[in-house]
Amino acid sequence: MRIERLSDHQVIVRELRMADNFFTRAKGLLGTRELPEGHGLLIRPCNSVHMLGMSYAIDVVFLSKAMEIVRIIPELKPWRLSPVVKGAYQVLELPEGTISRHGLVPGNKLVVSR
C-alpha cells in the first residue's frame, strides 16, 4: 500500500505498514534502526505518540478519520512525547524531513491506495 496527497496525487509513502491492533500499535517503530525514505507507518486509532526507546527522529502527521491532516510535528526527537491532538484519529509516522520535502500542511487530504 502507499499514501498519496489527494490534490496532486504526489506519492508521500511508497511502502506503508499498518498498526491497527493492540500489539502492532504498542510496538510501532520500536526496535527499528531507521525508517527508510519512502516508508511510513500508519497507526490507528491513535491521537498521540511517544518516542520512548527510539534512537532516531521522525516526522509525525496527525490525521482525521477522513485522512485530512490535522497537525504536523516535524523531526520529533527520541525520548519525547507528542501532545494529544484533538480531532486526530490516526497518525502517520514518516522519515525525518518528509514533511518539508513534500510540503505537507494541515488541511491536505491524503489517500491510501494499492
PDB file of N, CA and C in Angstrom:
ATOM      1  N   MET A   1       0.839  -1.182   0.000  1.00  0.00           N
ATOM      2  CA  MET A   1       0.000   0.000   0.000  1.00  0.00           C
ATOM      3  C   MET A   1       0.880   1.240   0.000  1.00  0.00           C
ATOM      4  N   ARG A   2       0.295   2.333  -0.453  1.00  0.00           N
ATOM      5  CA  ARG A   2       1.013   3.603  -0.455  1.00  0.00           C
ATOM      6  C   ARG A   2       0.062   4.730  -0.076  1.00  0.00           C
ATOM      7  N   ILE A   3       0.645   5.905   0.158  1.00  0.00           N
ATOM      8  CA  ILE A   3      -0.158   7.082   0.501  1.00  0.00           C
ATOM      9  C   ILE A   3       0.178   8.199  -0.474  1.00  0.00           C
ATOM     10  N   GLU A   4      -0.878   8.821  -1.010  1.00  0.00           N
ATOM     11  CA  GLU A   4      -0.740   9.948  -1.926  1.00  0.00           C
ATOM     12  C   GLU A   4      -1.487  11.154  -1.358  1.00  0.00           C
ATOM     13  N   ARG A   5      -1.036  12.350  -1.763  1.00  0.00           N
ATOM     14  CA  ARG A   5      -1.811  13.554  -1.470  1.00  0.00           C
ATOM     15  C   ARG A   5      -2.914  13.620  -2.515  1.00  0.00           C
ATOM     16  N   LEU A   6      -4.145  13.810  -2.096  1.00  0.00           N
ATOM     17  CA  LEU A   6      -5.296  13.763  -2.989  1.00  0.00           C
ATOM     18  C   LEU A   6      -5.268  14.864  -4.049  1.00  0.00           C
ATOM     19  N   SER A   7      -4.840  16.071  -3.683  1.00  0.00           N
ATOM     20  CA  SER A   7      -4.924  17.216  -4.600  1.00  0.00           C
ATOM     21  C   SER A   7      -4.039  17.078  -5.834  1.00  0.00           C
ATOM     22  N   ASP A   8      -2.866  16.464  -5.694  1.00  0.00           N
ATOM     23  CA  ASP A   8      -1.942  16.380  -6.833  1.00  0.00           C
ATOM     24  C   ASP A   8      -1.418  14.965  -7.088  1.00  0.00           C
ATOM     25  N   HIS A   9      -1.915  14.003  -6.325  1.00  0.00           N
ATOM     26  CA  HIS A   9      -1.527  12.587  -6.458  1.00  0.00           C
ATOM     27  C   HIS A   9      -0.025  12.347  -6.239  1.00  0.00           C
ATOM     28  N   GLN A  10       0.627  13.268  -5.532  1.00  0.00           N
ATOM     29  CA  GLN A  10       2.036  13.087  -5.208  1.00  0.00           C
ATOM     30  C   GLN A  10       2.152  11.939  -4.214  1.00  0.00           C
ATOM     31  N   VAL A  11       3.028  10.981  -4.491  1.00  0.00           N
ATOM     32  CA  VAL A  11       3.226   9.840  -3.603  1.00  0.00           C
ATOM     33  C   VAL A  11       4.081  10.289  -2.424  1.00  0.00           C
ATOM     34  N   ILE A  12       3.534  10.142  -1.229  1.00  0.00           N
ATOM     35  CA  ILE A  12       4.235  10.508   0.008  1.00  0.00           C
ATOM     36  C   ILE A  12       4.920   9.278   0.586  1.00  0.00           C
ATOM     37  N   VAL A  13       4.232   8.129   0.554  1.00  0.00           N
ATOM     38  CA  VAL A  13       4.754   6.866   1.092  1.00  0.00           C
ATOM     39  C   VAL A  13       4.586   5.785   0.033  1.00  0.00           C
ATOM     40  N   ARG A  14       5.693   5.136  -0.335  1.00  0.00           N
ATOM     41  CA  ARG A  14       5.650   4.026  -1.306  1.00  0.00           C
ATOM     42  C   ARG A  14       5.417   2.682  -0.625  1.00  0.00           C
ATOM     43  N   GLU A  15       5.910   2.553   0.595  1.00  0.00           N
ATOM     44  CA  GLU A  15       5.802   1.296   1.359  1.00  0.00           C
ATOM     45  C   GLU A  15       5.149   1.604   2.701  1.00  0.00           C
ATOM     46  N   LEU A  16       3.866   1.291   2.818  1.00  0.00           N
ATOM     47  CA  LEU A  16       3.098   1.614   4.026  1.00  0.00           C
ATOM     48  C   LEU A  16       2.857   0.363   4.854  1.00  0.00           C
ATOM     49  N   ARG A  17       3.153   0.472   6.147  1.00  0.00           N
ATOM     50  CA  ARG A  17       2.782  -0.562   7.114  1.00  0.00           C
ATOM     51  C   ARG A  17       1.646  -0.019   7.961  1.00  0.00           C
ATOM     52  N   MET A  18       0.770  -0.930   8.368  1.00  0.00           N
ATOM     53  CA  MET A  18      -0.360  -0.556   9.210  1.00  0.00           C
ATOM     54  C   MET A  18      -0.119  -1.079  10.626  1.00  0.00           C
ATOM     55  N   ALA A  19      -0.497  -0.274  11.611  1.00  0.00           N
ATOM     56  CA  ALA A  19      -0.508  -0.698  13.010  1.00  0.00           C
ATOM     57  C   ALA A  19      -1.929  -0.442  13.492  1.00  0.00           C
ATOM     58  N   ASP A  20      -2.748  -1.478  13.444  1.00  0.00           N
ATOM     59  CA  ASP A  20      -4.162  -1.276  13.719  1.00  0.00           C
ATOM     60  C   ASP A  20      -4.745  -2.278  14.709  1.00  0.00           C
ATOM     61  N   ASN A  21      -3.858  -2.908  15.499  1.00  0.00           N
ATOM     62  CA  ASN A  21      -4.337  -3.727  16.613  1.00  0.00           C
ATOM     63  C   ASN A  21      -3.463  -3.421  17.822  1.00  0.00           C
ATOM     64  N   PHE A  22      -3.841  -3.940  18.969  1.00  0.00           N
ATOM     65  CA  PHE A  22      -3.135  -3.607  20.208  1.00  0.00           C
ATOM     66  C   PHE A  22      -1.628  -3.847  20.102  1.00  0.00           C
ATOM     67  N   PHE A  23      -1.240  -4.992  19.583  1.00  0.00           N
ATOM     68  CA  PHE A  23       0.174  -5.357  19.551  1.00  0.00           C
ATOM     69  C   PHE A  23       0.969  -4.526  18.551  1.00  0.00           C
ATOM     70  N   THR A  24       0.444  -4.320  17.347  1.00  0.00           N
ATOM     71  CA  THR A  24       1.193  -3.538  16.359  1.00  0.00           C
ATOM     72  C   THR A  24       1.246  -2.058  16.740  1.00  0.00           C
ATOM     73  N   ARG A  25       0.194  -1.554  17.386  1.00  0.00           N
ATOM     74  CA  ARG A  25       0.224  -0.160  17.844  1.00  0.00           C
ATOM     75  C   ARG A  25       1.214   0.003  18.985  1.00  0.00           C
ATOM     76  N   ALA A  26       1.258  -0.956  19.910  1.00  0.00           N
ATOM     77  CA  ALA A  26       2.189  -0.875  21.043  1.00  0.00           C
ATOM     78  C   ALA A  26       3.637  -0.936  20.577  1.00  0.00           C
ATOM     79  N   LYS A  27       3.911  -1.757  19.576  1.00  0.00           N
ATOM     80  CA  LYS A  27       5.285  -1.904  19.072  1.00  0.00           C
ATOM     81  C   LYS A  27       5.692  -0.713  18.220  1.00  0.00           C
ATOM     82  N   GLY A  28       4.804  -0.276  17.333  1.00  0.00           N
ATOM     83  CA  GLY A  28       5.135   0.856  16.459  1.00  0.00           C
ATOM     84  C   GLY A  28       6.455   0.643  15.751  1.00  0.00           C
ATOM     85  N   LEU A  29       7.351   1.601  15.887  1.00  0.00           N
ATOM     86  CA  LEU A  29       8.677   1.521  15.270  1.00  0.00           C
ATOM     87  C   LEU A  29       9.752   1.069  16.247  1.00  0.00           C
ATOM     88  N   LEU A  30       9.356   0.697  17.474  1.00  0.00           N
ATOM     89  CA  LEU A  30      10.346   0.250  18.457  1.00  0.00           C
ATOM     90  C   LEU A  30      11.134  -0.933  17.911  1.00  0.00           C
ATOM     91  N   GLY A  31      12.437  -0.905  18.144  1.00  0.00           N
ATOM     92  CA  GLY A  31      13.300  -1.984  17.690  1.00  0.00           C
ATOM     93  C   GLY A  31      13.857  -1.781  16.291  1.00  0.00           C
ATOM     94  N   THR A  32      13.445  -0.695  15.611  1.00  0.00           N
ATOM     95  CA  THR A  32      13.991  -0.418  14.285  1.00  0.00           C
ATOM     96  C   THR A  32      15.161   0.548  14.406  1.00  0.00           C
ATOM     97  N   ARG A  33      16.065   0.481  13.460  1.00  0.00           N
ATOM     98  CA  ARG A  33      17.230   1.377  13.463  1.00  0.00           C
ATOM     99  C   ARG A  33      17.014   2.612  12.610  1.00  0.00           C
ATOM    100  N   GLU A  34      16.055   2.503  11.680  1.00  0.00           N
ATOM    101  CA  GLU A  34      15.740   3.633  10.815  1.00  0.00           C
ATOM    102  C   GLU A  34      14.385   3.390  10.167  1.00  0.00           C
ATOM    103  N   LEU A  35      13.825   4.453   9.650  1.00  0.00           N
ATOM    104  CA  LEU A  35      12.632   4.372   8.820  1.00  0.00           C
ATOM    105  C   LEU A  35      13.095   4.846   7.443  1.00  0.00           C
ATOM    106  N   PRO A  36      13.260   3.923   6.496  1.00  0.00           N
ATOM    107  CA  PRO A  36      13.841   4.297   5.198  1.00  0.00           C
ATOM    108  C   PRO A  36      12.991   5.306   4.431  1.00  0.00           C
ATOM    109  N   GLU A  37      13.644   6.083   3.593  1.00  0.00           N
ATOM    110  CA  GLU A  37      12.978   7.033   2.705  1.00  0.00           C
ATOM    111  C   GLU A  37      11.874   6.322   1.928  1.00  0.00           C
ATOM    112  N   GLY A  38      10.697   6.942   1.872  1.00  0.00           N
ATOM    113  CA  GLY A  38       9.578   6.375   1.132  1.00  0.00           C
ATOM    114  C   GLY A  38       8.731   5.393   1.920  1.00  0.00           C
ATOM    115  N   HIS A  39       9.119   5.115   3.172  1.00  0.00           N
ATOM    116  CA  HIS A  39       8.365   4.198   4.021  1.00  0.00           C
ATOM    117  C   HIS A  39       7.565   4.993   5.044  1.00  0.00           C
ATOM    118  N   GLY A  40       6.538   4.360   5.601  1.00  0.00           N
ATOM    119  CA  GLY A  40       5.734   5.006   6.631  1.00  0.00           C
ATOM    120  C   GLY A  40       4.949   3.987   7.431  1.00  0.00           C
ATOM    121  N   LEU A  41       4.547   4.394   8.619  1.00  0.00           N
ATOM    122  CA  LEU A  41       3.724   3.569   9.494  1.00  0.00           C
ATOM    123  C   LEU A  41       2.462   4.344   9.827  1.00  0.00           C
ATOM    124  N   LEU A  42       1.294   3.759   9.522  1.00  0.00           N
ATOM    125  CA  LEU A  42       0.008   4.370   9.840  1.00  0.00           C
ATOM    126  C   LEU A  42      -0.571   3.666  11.054  1.00  0.00           C
ATOM    127  N   ILE A  43      -0.740   4.428  12.146  1.00  0.00           N
ATOM    128  CA  ILE A  43      -1.229   3.882  13.413  1.00  0.00           C
ATOM    129  C   ILE A  43      -2.664   4.357  13.609  1.00  0.00           C
ATOM    130  N   ARG A  44      -3.578   3.368  13.789  1.00  0.00           N
ATOM    131  CA  ARG A  44      -4.983   3.734  14.032  1.00  0.00           C
ATOM    132  C   ARG A  44      -5.662   2.730  14.924  1.00  0.00           C
ATOM    133  N   PRO A  45      -6.516   3.161  15.813  1.00  0.00           N
ATOM    134  CA  PRO A  45      -6.751   4.557  16.188  1.00  0.00           C
ATOM    135  C   PRO A  45      -5.586   5.081  17.020  1.00  0.00           C
ATOM    136  N   CYS A  46      -5.342   6.376  16.913  1.00  0.00           N
ATOM    137  CA  CYS A  46      -4.211   6.987  17.622  1.00  0.00           C
ATOM    138  C   CYS A  46      -4.339   8.507  17.535  1.00  0.00           C
ATOM    139  N   ASN A  47      -4.081   9.198  18.662  1.00  0.00           N
ATOM    140  CA  ASN A  47      -4.081  10.658  18.633  1.00  0.00           C
ATOM    141  C   ASN A  47      -2.886  11.263  19.371  1.00  0.00           C
ATOM    142  N   SER A  48      -1.928  10.409  19.740  1.00  0.00           N
ATOM    143  CA  SER A  48      -0.660  10.888  20.306  1.00  0.00           C
ATOM    144  C   SER A  48       0.364   9.761  20.182  1.00  0.00           C
ATOM    145  N   VAL A  49       1.630  10.124  20.163  1.00  0.00           N
ATOM    146  CA  VAL A  49       2.702   9.124  20.071  1.00  0.00           C
ATOM    147  C   VAL A  49       3.797   9.454  21.075  1.00  0.00           C
ATOM    148  N   HIS A  50       4.618   8.461  21.339  1.00  0.00           N
ATOM    149  CA  HIS A  50       5.800   8.688  22.184  1.00  0.00           C
ATOM    150  C   HIS A  50       7.020   8.169  21.447  1.00  0.00           C
ATOM    151  N   MET A  51       8.155   8.719  21.804  1.00  0.00           N
ATOM    152  CA  MET A  51       9.422   8.316  21.191  1.00  0.00           C
ATOM    153  C   MET A  51      10.329   7.635  22.219  1.00  0.00           C
ATOM    154  N   LEU A  52       9.730   7.111  23.285  1.00  0.00           N
ATOM    155  CA  LEU A  52      10.497   6.441  24.325  1.00  0.00           C
ATOM    156  C   LEU A  52      11.118   5.173  23.758  1.00  0.00           C
ATOM    157  N   GLY A  53      12.423   5.037  23.903  1.00  0.00           N
ATOM    158  CA  GLY A  53      13.132   3.870  23.391  1.00  0.00           C
ATOM    159  C   GLY A  53      13.587   3.996  21.948  1.00  0.00           C
ATOM    160  N   MET A  54      13.240   5.097  21.301  1.00  0.00           N
ATOM    161  CA  MET A  54      13.642   5.291  19.902  1.00  0.00           C
ATOM    162  C   MET A  54      15.049   5.882  19.832  1.00  0.00           C
ATOM    163  N   SER A  55      15.748   5.621  18.723  1.00  0.00           N
ATOM    164  CA  SER A  55      17.117   6.116  18.566  1.00  0.00           C
ATOM    165  C   SER A  55      17.253   7.116  17.421  1.00  0.00           C
ATOM    166  N   TYR A  56      16.148   7.455  16.776  1.00  0.00           N
ATOM    167  CA  TYR A  56      16.193   8.411  15.668  1.00  0.00           C
ATOM    168  C   TYR A  56      14.908   9.230  15.642  1.00  0.00           C
ATOM    169  N   ALA A  57      14.994  10.413  15.034  1.00  0.00           N
ATOM    170  CA  ALA A  57      13.834  11.308  14.926  1.00  0.00           C
ATOM    171  C   ALA A  57      12.963  10.906  13.744  1.00  0.00           C
ATOM    172  N   ILE A  58      11.681  11.260  13.819  1.00  0.00           N
ATOM    173  CA  ILE A  58      10.739  11.014  12.727  1.00  0.00           C
ATOM    174  C   ILE A  58       9.842  12.234  12.548  1.00  0.00           C
ATOM    175  N   ASP A  59       9.204  12.317  11.398  1.00  0.00           N
ATOM    176  CA  ASP A  59       8.140  13.293  11.172  1.00  0.00           C
ATOM    177  C   ASP A  59       6.821  12.618  11.529  1.00  0.00           C
ATOM    178  N   VAL A  60       5.923  13.376  12.144  1.00  0.00           N
ATOM    179  CA  VAL A  60       4.637  12.823  12.589  1.00  0.00           C
ATOM    180  C   VAL A  60       3.503  13.655  12.001  1.00  0.00           C
ATOM    181  N   VAL A  61       2.548  12.964  11.366  1.00  0.00           N
ATOM    182  CA  VAL A  61       1.398  13.614  10.748  1.00  0.00           C
ATOM    183  C   VAL A  61       0.132  13.067  11.406  1.00  0.00           C
ATOM    184  N   PHE A  62      -0.630  13.943  12.042  1.00  0.00           N
ATOM    185  CA  PHE A  62      -1.881  13.560  12.690  1.00  0.00           C
ATOM    186  C   PHE A  62      -3.010  13.759  11.688  1.00  0.00           C
ATOM    187  N   LEU A  63      -3.828  12.719  11.513  1.00  0.00           N
ATOM    188  CA  LEU A  63      -4.874  12.710  10.505  1.00  0.00           C
ATOM    189  C   LEU A  63      -6.247  12.472  11.118  1.00  0.00           C
ATOM    190  N   SER A  64      -7.260  13.089  10.521  1.00  0.00           N
ATOM    191  CA  SER A  64      -8.639  12.821  10.912  1.00  0.00           C
ATOM    192  C   SER A  64      -9.047  11.456  10.357  1.00  0.00           C
ATOM    193  N   LYS A  65     -10.234  11.027  10.689  1.00  0.00           N
ATOM    194  CA  LYS A  65     -10.765   9.770  10.156  1.00  0.00           C
ATOM    195  C   LYS A  65     -10.856   9.831   8.633  1.00  0.00           C
ATOM    196  N   ALA A  66     -11.099  11.024   8.099  1.00  0.00           N
ATOM    197  CA  ALA A  66     -11.220  11.226   6.652  1.00  0.00           C
ATOM    198  C   ALA A  66      -9.861  11.444   5.976  1.00  0.00           C
ATOM    199  N   MET A  67      -8.765  11.235   6.717  1.00  0.00           N
ATOM    200  CA  MET A  67      -7.395  11.354   6.194  1.00  0.00           C
ATOM    201  C   MET A  67      -6.986  12.800   5.878  1.00  0.00           C
ATOM    202  N   GLU A  68      -7.595  13.763   6.562  1.00  0.00           N
ATOM    203  CA  GLU A  68      -7.172  15.153   6.423  1.00  0.00           C
ATOM    204  C   GLU A  68      -6.139  15.460   7.503  1.00  0.00           C
ATOM    205  N   ILE A  69      -5.068  16.138   7.117  1.00  0.00           N
ATOM    206  CA  ILE A  69      -4.021  16.473   8.081  1.00  0.00           C
ATOM    207  C   ILE A  69      -4.558  17.487   9.075  1.00  0.00           C
ATOM    208  N   VAL A  70      -4.485  17.121  10.366  1.00  0.00           N
ATOM    209  CA  VAL A  70      -4.954  17.963  11.461  1.00  0.00           C
ATOM    210  C   VAL A  70      -3.784  18.747  12.056  1.00  0.00           C
ATOM    211  N   ARG A  71      -2.638  18.078  12.184  1.00  0.00           N
ATOM    212  CA  ARG A  71      -1.444  18.701  12.775  1.00  0.00           C
ATOM    213  C   ARG A  71      -0.217  17.962  12.290  1.00  0.00           C
ATOM    214  N   ILE A  72       0.906  18.667  12.207  1.00  0.00           N
ATOM    215  CA  ILE A  72       2.172  18.043  11.851  1.00  0.00           C
ATOM    216  C   ILE A  72       3.220  18.364  12.910  1.00  0.00           C
ATOM    217  N   ILE A  73       4.098  17.416  13.145  1.00  0.00           N
ATOM    218  CA  ILE A  73       5.247  17.642  14.021  1.00  0.00           C
ATOM    219  C   ILE A  73       6.479  17.142  13.271  1.00  0.00           C
ATOM    220  N   PRO A  74       7.234  18.057  12.681  1.00  0.00           N
ATOM    221  CA  PRO A  74       8.452  17.635  12.008  1.00  0.00           C
ATOM    222  C   PRO A  74       9.548  17.307  13.024  1.00  0.00           C
ATOM    223  N   GLU A  75      10.333  16.299  12.706  1.00  0.00           N
ATOM    224  CA  GLU A  75      11.538  15.959  13.471  1.00  0.00           C
ATOM    225  C   GLU A  75      11.278  15.752  14.955  1.00  0.00           C
ATOM    226  N   LEU A  76      10.320  14.908  15.296  1.00  0.00           N
ATOM    227  CA  LEU A  76      10.089  14.558  16.706  1.00  0.00           C
ATOM    228  C   LEU A  76      11.269  13.703  17.165  1.00  0.00           C
ATOM    229  N   LYS A  77      11.966  14.175  18.158  1.00  0.00           N
ATOM    230  CA  LYS A  77      13.217  13.564  18.623  1.00  0.00           C
ATOM    231  C   LYS A  77      12.963  12.378  19.548  1.00  0.00           C
ATOM    232  N   PRO A  78      13.976  11.484  19.652  1.00  0.00           N
ATOM    233  CA  PRO A  78      13.858  10.362  20.594  1.00  0.00           C
ATOM    234  C   PRO A  78      13.604  10.857  22.018  1.00  0.00           C
ATOM    235  N   TRP A  79      12.884  10.038  22.775  1.00  0.00           N
ATOM    236  CA  TRP A  79      12.581  10.271  24.188  1.00  0.00           C
ATOM    237  C   TRP A  79      11.658  11.462  24.420  1.00  0.00           C
ATOM    238  N   ARG A  80      10.890  11.850  23.386  1.00  0.00           N
ATOM    239  CA  ARG A  80       9.918  12.929  23.517  1.00  0.00           C
ATOM    240  C   ARG A  80       8.506  12.355  23.414  1.00  0.00           C
ATOM    241  N   LEU A  81       7.523  13.141  23.837  1.00  0.00           N
ATOM    242  CA  LEU A  81       6.116  12.781  23.722  1.00  0.00           C
ATOM    243  C   LEU A  81       5.433  13.825  22.852  1.00  0.00           C
ATOM    244  N   SER A  82       4.494  13.390  22.036  1.00  0.00           N
ATOM    245  CA  SER A  82       3.681  14.360  21.301  1.00  0.00           C
ATOM    246  C   SER A  82       2.520  14.763  22.198  1.00  0.00           C
ATOM    247  N   PRO A  83       1.887  15.884  21.882  1.00  0.00           N
ATOM    248  CA  PRO A  83       0.651  16.202  22.599  1.00  0.00           C
ATOM    249  C   PRO A  83      -0.464  15.278  22.124  1.00  0.00           C
ATOM    250  N   VAL A  84      -1.542  15.225  22.880  1.00  0.00           N
ATOM    251  CA  VAL A  84      -2.766  14.575  22.413  1.00  0.00           C
ATOM    252  C   VAL A  84      -3.415  15.572  21.457  1.00  0.00           C
ATOM    253  N   VAL A  85      -3.683  15.133  20.239  1.00  0.00           N
ATOM    254  CA  VAL A  85      -4.181  16.038  19.208  1.00  0.00           C
ATOM    255  C   VAL A  85      -5.681  15.848  19.015  1.00  0.00           C
ATOM    256  N   LYS A  86      -6.430  16.886  19.361  1.00  0.00           N
ATOM    257  CA  LYS A  86      -7.887  16.860  19.212  1.00  0.00           C
ATOM    258  C   LYS A  86      -8.226  16.748  17.722  1.00  0.00           C
ATOM    259  N   GLY A  87      -9.149  15.870  17.412  1.00  0.00           N
ATOM    260  CA  GLY A  87      -9.580  15.688  16.033  1.00  0.00           C
ATOM    261  C   GLY A  87      -8.778  14.658  15.262  1.00  0.00           C
ATOM    262  N   ALA A  88      -7.685  14.168  15.872  1.00  0.00           N
ATOM    263  CA  ALA A  88      -6.877  13.147  15.194  1.00  0.00           C
ATOM    264  C   ALA A  88      -7.445  11.766  15.492  1.00  0.00           C
ATOM    265  N   TYR A  89      -7.540  10.956  14.472  1.00  0.00           N
ATOM    266  CA  TYR A  89      -7.992   9.574  14.605  1.00  0.00           C
ATOM    267  C   TYR A  89      -6.849   8.598  14.326  1.00  0.00           C
ATOM    268  N   GLN A  90      -5.845   9.068  13.565  1.00  0.00           N
ATOM    269  CA  GLN A  90      -4.732   8.208  13.183  1.00  0.00           C
ATOM    270  C   GLN A  90      -3.473   9.048  13.021  1.00  0.00           C
ATOM    271  N   VAL A  91      -2.331   8.358  13.068  1.00  0.00           N
ATOM    272  CA  VAL A  91      -1.042   9.031  12.984  1.00  0.00           C
ATOM    273  C   VAL A  91      -0.201   8.341  11.926  1.00  0.00           C
ATOM    274  N   LEU A  92       0.413   9.154  11.073  1.00  0.00           N
ATOM    275  CA  LEU A  92       1.332   8.656  10.063  1.00  0.00           C
ATOM    276  C   LEU A  92       2.745   9.035  10.486  1.00  0.00           C
ATOM    277  N   GLU A  93       3.584   8.029  10.708  1.00  0.00           N
ATOM    278  CA  GLU A  93       4.982   8.257  11.067  1.00  0.00           C
ATOM    279  C   GLU A  93       5.828   8.105   9.812  1.00  0.00           C
ATOM    280  N   LEU A  94       6.677   9.116   9.591  1.00  0.00           N
ATOM    281  CA  LEU A  94       7.448   9.217   8.355  1.00  0.00           C
ATOM    282  C   LEU A  94       8.923   9.460   8.652  1.00  0.00           C
ATOM    283  N   PRO A  95       9.807   9.171   7.694  1.00  0.00           N
ATOM    284  CA  PRO A  95      11.215   9.504   7.884  1.00  0.00           C
ATOM    285  C   PRO A  95      11.387  11.014   8.096  1.00  0.00           C
ATOM    286  N   GLU A  96      12.339  11.370   8.912  1.00  0.00           N
ATOM    287  CA  GLU A  96      12.645  12.774   9.179  1.00  0.00           C
ATOM    288  C   GLU A  96      12.883  13.519   7.865  1.00  0.00           C
ATOM    289  N   GLY A  97      12.243  14.670   7.714  1.00  0.00           N
ATOM    290  CA  GLY A  97      12.407  15.502   6.519  1.00  0.00           C
ATOM    291  C   GLY A  97      11.320  15.313   5.478  1.00  0.00           C
ATOM    292  N   THR A  98      10.467  14.299   5.632  1.00  0.00           N
ATOM    293  CA  THR A  98       9.423  14.026   4.638  1.00  0.00           C
ATOM    294  C   THR A  98       8.396  15.154   4.580  1.00  0.00           C
ATOM    295  N   ILE A  99       8.017  15.706   5.724  1.00  0.00           N
ATOM    296  CA  ILE A  99       7.026  16.781   5.760  1.00  0.00           C
ATOM    297  C   ILE A  99       7.496  17.959   4.920  1.00  0.00           C
ATOM    298  N   SER A 100       8.736  18.399   5.119  1.00  0.00           N
ATOM    299  CA  SER A 100       9.231  19.559   4.371  1.00  0.00           C
ATOM    300  C   SER A 100       9.472  19.219   2.904  1.00  0.00           C
ATOM    301  N   ARG A 101       9.966  18.022   2.621  1.00  0.00           N
ATOM    302  CA  ARG A 101      10.237  17.630   1.228  1.00  0.00           C
ATOM    303  C   ARG A 101       8.968  17.637   0.374  1.00  0.00           C
ATOM    304  N   HIS A 102       7.855  17.233   0.968  1.00  0.00           N
ATOM    305  CA  HIS A 102       6.598  17.152   0.229  1.00  0.00           C
ATOM    306  C   HIS A 102       5.674  18.343   0.480  1.00  0.00           C
ATOM    307  N   GLY A 103       6.092  19.268   1.334  1.00  0.00           N
ATOM    308  CA  GLY A 103       5.279  20.454   1.603  1.00  0.00           C
ATOM    309  C   GLY A 103       3.943  20.129   2.242  1.00  0.00           C
ATOM    310  N   LEU A 104       3.928  19.146   3.134  1.00  0.00           N
ATOM    311  CA  LEU A 104       2.685  18.764   3.807  1.00  0.00           C
ATOM    312  C   LEU A 104       2.271  19.842   4.798  1.00  0.00           C
ATOM    313  N   VAL A 105       0.998  20.175   4.786  1.00  0.00           N
ATOM    314  CA  VAL A 105       0.453  21.194   5.694  1.00  0.00           C
ATOM    315  C   VAL A 105      -0.922  20.747   6.183  1.00  0.00           C
ATOM    316  N   PRO A 106      -1.334  21.249   7.358  1.00  0.00           N
ATOM    317  CA  PRO A 106      -2.697  20.955   7.811  1.00  0.00           C
ATOM    318  C   PRO A 106      -3.708  21.351   6.740  1.00  0.00           C
ATOM    319  N   GLY A 107      -4.712  20.493   6.576  1.00  0.00           N
ATOM    320  CA  GLY A 107      -5.730  20.716   5.556  1.00  0.00           C
ATOM    321  C   GLY A 107      -5.525  19.832   4.324  1.00  0.00           C
ATOM    322  N   ASN A 108      -4.256  19.412   4.060  1.00  0.00           N
ATOM    323  CA  ASN A 108      -4.031  18.477   2.951  1.00  0.00           C
ATOM    324  C   ASN A 108      -4.800  17.204   3.234  1.00  0.00           C
ATOM    325  N   LYS A 109      -5.356  16.618   2.206  1.00  0.00           N
ATOM    326  CA  LYS A 109      -6.052  15.339   2.348  1.00  0.00           C
ATOM    327  C   LYS A 109      -5.206  14.273   1.679  1.00  0.00           C
ATOM    328  N   LEU A 110      -5.020  13.158   2.396  1.00  0.00           N
ATOM    329  CA  LEU A 110      -4.237  12.041   1.890  1.00  0.00           C
ATOM    330  C   LEU A 110      -5.159  10.874   1.587  1.00  0.00           C
ATOM    331  N   VAL A 111      -4.664   9.933   0.792  1.00  0.00           N
ATOM    332  CA  VAL A 111      -5.442   8.756   0.447  1.00  0.00           C
ATOM    333  C   VAL A 111      -4.519   7.547   0.410  1.00  0.00           C
ATOM    334  N   VAL A 112      -5.030   6.417   0.913  1.00  0.00           N
ATOM    335  CA  VAL A 112      -4.294   5.158   0.862  1.00  0.00           C
ATOM    336  C   VAL A 112      -4.707   4.439  -0.410  1.00  0.00           C
ATOM    337  N   SER A 113      -3.721   3.985  -1.167  1.00  0.00           N
ATOM    338  CA  SER A 113      -4.019   3.240  -2.401  1.00  0.00           C
ATOM    339  C   SER A 113      -3.082   2.048  -2.514  1.00  0.00           C
ATOM    340  N   ARG A 114      -3.382   1.197  -3.451  1.00  0.00           N
ATOM    341  CA  ARG A 114      -2.535  -0.006  -3.686  1.00  0.00           C
ATOM    342  C   ARG A 114      -1.674   0.180  -4.894  1.00  0.00           C
TER     343      ARG A 114
END
